[in-house]
């Protein structure tokens, strides 16, 4: 059974960097049949896919156009986890942030396991 | 504004069937058989209930079914039960620039 455990601060000041970590159990961040994603949810923006990292003989990362200039999703193979960094945050980045596994094989097709969610508030 | 369009709310009585639509474009729903549906109870994490348009994960009731026609995907819940009252979200792959898009969610009320 795959489990994802999120950690990170719930309050970030405007213009600073939001950093979250997602620890994986029951699977490997280096799996060739999964991708590791960050998704956020807010009343104003609904569910929004932010980015992912995955391994297919080498590491790849992809990002949503809306945050591409500010985001980084990185694997940590030594700890079997992955992280989200979102720079220059504003109050519009206030949301519940989820990490999620995309499964279904080499061509991932759905988000089958989710972390518990972290409410991140951007406020001074 | 979400990329995929869902009705804000639907309702039905116990035992009835309801259908939730999810309208996208030829760049997402219409181009890929990669629509998934998620159920979310208040304060809870989204749960996968349908993937690849019509497949159910192990453990998901066969009262949930999915289909697609053109740029519109649909989720049908038959034999409505009180526990089905939740928010439902569709999601579609949208290619190698946009990747994944979600619908705005539909609140299901079981009367």
Coordinates of C-alpha atoms in Angstrom, one line a residue:
Chain A
X1 CA 0.0 0.0 0.0
X2 CA 1.4 3.3 -1.1
X3 CA 1.4 6.1 1.5
X4 CA 2.4 9.7 1.1
X5 CA 3.2 11.8 4.2
X6 CA 3.5 15.6 3.7
X7 CA 5.5 17.9 5.9
X8 CA 6.2 21.6 5.9
X9 CA 5.1 25.0 7.3
X10 CA 1.6 26.1 7.2
X11 CA 2.4 29.8 7.2
X12 CA 4.6 31.6 4.7
X13 CA 5.2 35.3 4.3
X14 CA 4.5 37.1 1.0
X15 CA 7.5 37.1 -1.3
X16 CA 9.1 34.2 0.5
X17 CA 9.4 30.6 -0.6
X18 CA 6.9 27.9 0.1
X19 CA 8.6 24.5 0.8
X20 CA 6.9 21.2 1.3
X21 CA 8.2 17.6 1.3
X22 CA 6.3 14.4 0.6
X23 CA 7.8 11.2 2.0
X24 CA 6.9 8.0 0.1
X25 CA 6.3 4.5 1.6
X26 CA 5.3 1.4 -0.4
X27 CA 6.9 2.7 -3.6
X28 CA 10.0 4.3 -4.9
X29 CA 10.5 7.9 -6.1
X30 CA 12.7 6.3 -8.8
X31 CA 9.9 4.0 -10.0
X32 CA 9.7 3.7 -13.8
X33 CA 5.9 3.4 -13.6
X34 CA 4.9 6.4 -11.5
X35 CA 5.2 10.2 -11.4
X36 CA 5.3 12.3 -8.3
X37 CA 3.0 15.4 -8.4
X38 CA 2.0 18.5 -6.5
X39 CA -1.6 19.6 -6.7
X40 CA -3.3 22.5 -4.8
X41 CA -6.9 23.3 -4.0
X42 CA -8.4 26.6 -3.2
X43 CA -12.0 28.0 -3.3
X44 CA -11.0 30.5 -6.0
X45 CA -8.9 28.2 -8.2
X46 CA -10.3 24.8 -7.5
X47 CA -8.0 21.8 -8.0
X48 CA -4.8 22.9 -9.9
X49 CA -2.0 20.6 -11.0
X50 CA 1.3 22.3 -10.3
X51 CA 4.1 20.0 -11.3
X52 CA 5.7 16.6 -11.2
X53 CA 9.0 14.7 -11.2
X54 CA 9.6 11.2 -12.6
X55 CA 12.3 8.8 -13.6
X56 CA 12.5 7.1 -17.0
X57 CA 16.2 6.2 -17.3
X58 CA 16.8 9.8 -16.3
X59 CA 15.0 12.4 -14.2
X60 CA 12.3 14.7 -15.7
X61 CA 10.3 17.5 -14.3
X62 CA 7.2 19.3 -15.8
X63 CA 5.4 22.3 -14.5
X64 CA 2.1 24.2 -15.0
X65 CA 2.4 27.2 -17.1
X66 CA 0.8 29.3 -14.4
X67 CA 3.7 28.7 -12.0
X68 CA 6.5 27.7 -14.3
X69 CA 8.8 30.6 -13.5
X70 CA 8.5 30.1 -9.7
X71 CA 8.3 26.4 -9.1
X72 CA 10.7 23.5 -8.6
X73 CA 9.8 19.8 -7.9
X74 CA 12.7 17.6 -7.0
X75 CA 13.3 14.0 -6.0
X76 CA 15.4 13.0 -3.0
X77 CA 16.4 9.4 -3.6
X78 CA 18.3 9.0 -0.4
X79 CA 15.2 9.7 1.6
X80 CA 12.6 8.3 -0.9
X81 CA 10.8 11.6 -1.0
X82 CA 10.2 14.6 -3.3
X83 CA 9.7 18.3 -2.6
X84 CA 8.0 21.4 -3.8
X85 CA 9.5 24.8 -3.8
X86 CA 7.3 27.8 -4.9
X87 CA 9.1 31.1 -4.9
X88 CA 7.8 34.7 -4.5
X89 CA 4.5 33.6 -3.0
X90 CA 1.5 36.0 -2.8
X91 CA -1.8 35.6 -0.9
X92 CA -3.2 34.0 -4.1
X93 CA -1.0 31.0 -3.4
X94 CA -2.9 30.3 -0.2
X95 CA -4.4 26.8 -0.7
X96 CA -4.3 23.2 0.5
X97 CA -1.4 21.6 -1.1
X98 CA -1.4 17.9 -1.9
X99 CA 1.3 15.5 -3.1
X100 CA 0.0 12.7 -5.2
X101 CA 1.3 9.7 -7.1
X102 CA 0.3 9.3 -10.7
X103 CA 0.2 5.7 -11.6
X104 CA -0.9 3.5 -14.4
X105 CA 2.3 2.4 -15.9
X106 CA 5.0 4.2 -17.9
X107 CA 2.4 6.5 -19.3
X108 CA 0.8 7.5 -16.0
X109 CA -3.0 8.0 -16.3
X110 CA -4.4 9.0 -12.9
X111 CA -3.7 10.2 -9.4
X112 CA -4.2 7.1 -7.4
X113 CA -2.6 8.0 -4.1
X114 CA -2.7 11.4 -2.3
X115 CA -1.0 12.9 0.7
X116 CA -3.0 14.2 3.6
X117 CA -2.9 17.8 2.4
X118 CA -1.2 20.8 3.9
X119 CA -3.0 24.1 4.3
X120 CA -0.5 26.8 3.4
X121 CA -1.5 30.4 4.2
X122 CA 0.5 33.3 2.7
X123 CA 0.3 36.2 5.1
X124 CA 2.5 38.6 6.9
Chain B
X1 CA -11.8 29.5 -13.9
X2 CA -11.2 25.8 -14.3
X3 CA -10.3 24.3 -17.7
X4 CA -13.0 21.6 -17.6
X5 CA -16.6 22.6 -17.1
X6 CA -18.8 20.8 -14.6
X7 CA -22.3 21.7 -13.2
X8 CA -21.9 23.3 -9.9
X9 CA -24.5 21.0 -8.3
X10 CA -26.7 18.0 -8.9
X11 CA -29.1 16.2 -6.6
X12 CA -31.0 12.9 -6.5
X13 CA -33.0 10.7 -4.1
X14 CA -31.7 7.5 -2.7
X15 CA -31.9 4.7 -5.2
X16 CA -32.0 7.0 -8.2
X17 CA -29.2 7.6 -10.8
X18 CA -27.5 10.8 -11.5
X19 CA -25.0 11.9 -14.2
X20 CA -22.3 14.5 -13.9
X21 CA -20.9 16.0 -17.1
X22 CA -17.4 17.3 -17.7
X23 CA -16.9 19.3 -20.8
X24 CA -13.5 20.1 -22.2
X25 CA -12.0 20.7 -25.6
X26 CA -10.4 18.8 -28.5
X27 CA -7.1 19.6 -26.7
X28 CA -7.9 17.6 -23.6
X29 CA -11.0 15.4 -23.1
X30 CA -11.5 15.0 -26.8
X31 CA -7.9 14.0 -27.6
X32 CA -7.1 11.5 -24.9
X33 CA -8.8 8.6 -23.2
X34 CA -7.3 9.8 -19.9
X35 CA -10.2 11.3 -18.0
X36 CA -10.3 10.4 -14.3
X37 CA -12.9 11.2 -11.6
X38 CA -12.4 11.9 -7.9
X39 CA -14.7 11.9 -5.0
X40 CA -14.1 14.3 -2.1
X41 CA -16.0 14.4 1.1
X42 CA -15.7 17.6 3.2
X43 CA -12.3 18.0 4.8
X44 CA -11.0 14.9 3.2
X45 CA -8.5 14.0 0.5
X46 CA -9.8 13.4 -3.1
X47 CA -10.3 9.7 -3.8
X48 CA -9.9 8.2 -7.3
X49 CA -13.1 6.5 -8.5
X50 CA -12.8 6.3 -12.3
X51 CA -9.7 6.3 -14.5
X52 CA -9.0 6.1 -18.2
X53 CA -12.5 7.2 -18.8
X54 CA -14.4 4.1 -17.6
X55 CA -12.2 1.9 -15.4
X56 CA -12.8 1.5 -11.7
X57 CA -10.0 1.0 -9.2
X58 CA -10.1 -2.1 -7.0
X59 CA -12.6 -1.5 -4.1
X60 CA -14.7 1.2 -5.9
X61 CA -18.4 0.3 -6.1
X62 CA -19.7 -0.7 -9.5
X63 CA -22.4 1.9 -9.0
X64 CA -19.9 4.3 -10.3
X65 CA -19.4 4.3 -14.1
X66 CA -17.7 6.6 -16.6
X67 CA -18.1 7.3 -20.3
X68 CA -17.0 9.8 -22.9
X69 CA -18.5 11.3 -26.1
X70 CA -16.5 13.8 -28.0
X71 CA -15.2 16.5 -25.7
X72 CA -17.5 15.6 -22.9
X73 CA -16.9 13.0 -20.2
X74 CA -19.6 11.8 -17.8
X75 CA -19.8 10.1 -14.4
X76 CA -22.9 8.2 -13.6
X77 CA -23.8 7.1 -10.1
X78 CA -26.6 4.5 -9.9
X79 CA -28.5 3.4 -6.8
X80 CA -27.7 6.7 -5.0
X81 CA -26.8 6.3 -1.3
X82 CA -26.4 8.9 1.4
X83 CA -22.7 8.2 1.6
X84 CA -22.4 9.4 -2.1
X85 CA -23.0 12.9 -1.0
X86 CA -19.7 14.6 -1.8
X87 CA -17.9 16.8 -4.3
X88 CA -16.9 15.2 -7.6
X89 CA -14.1 16.4 -9.8
X90 CA -13.1 15.4 -13.3
X91 CA -9.5 15.5 -14.6
X92 CA -8.0 15.1 -18.0
X93 CA -4.6 14.9 -19.6
X94 CA -4.1 17.8 -21.9
X95 CA -0.9 17.2 -23.7
X96 CA 2.8 18.1 -23.1
X97 CA 2.4 21.8 -22.5
X98 CA -0.6 21.9 -20.1
X99 CA -0.3 18.3 -18.8
X100 CA -3.3 17.9 -16.4
X101 CA -6.5 20.0 -16.1
X102 CA -9.3 19.7 -13.6
X103 CA -13.0 20.5 -13.6
X104 CA -14.4 23.0 -11.1
X105 CA -16.2 20.3 -9.1
X106 CA -19.8 19.3 -8.7
X107 CA -21.6 19.1 -5.4
X108 CA -23.8 16.0 -5.2
X109 CA -26.7 16.3 -2.7
X110 CA -28.6 13.1 -1.8
X111 CA -32.1 14.3 -0.9

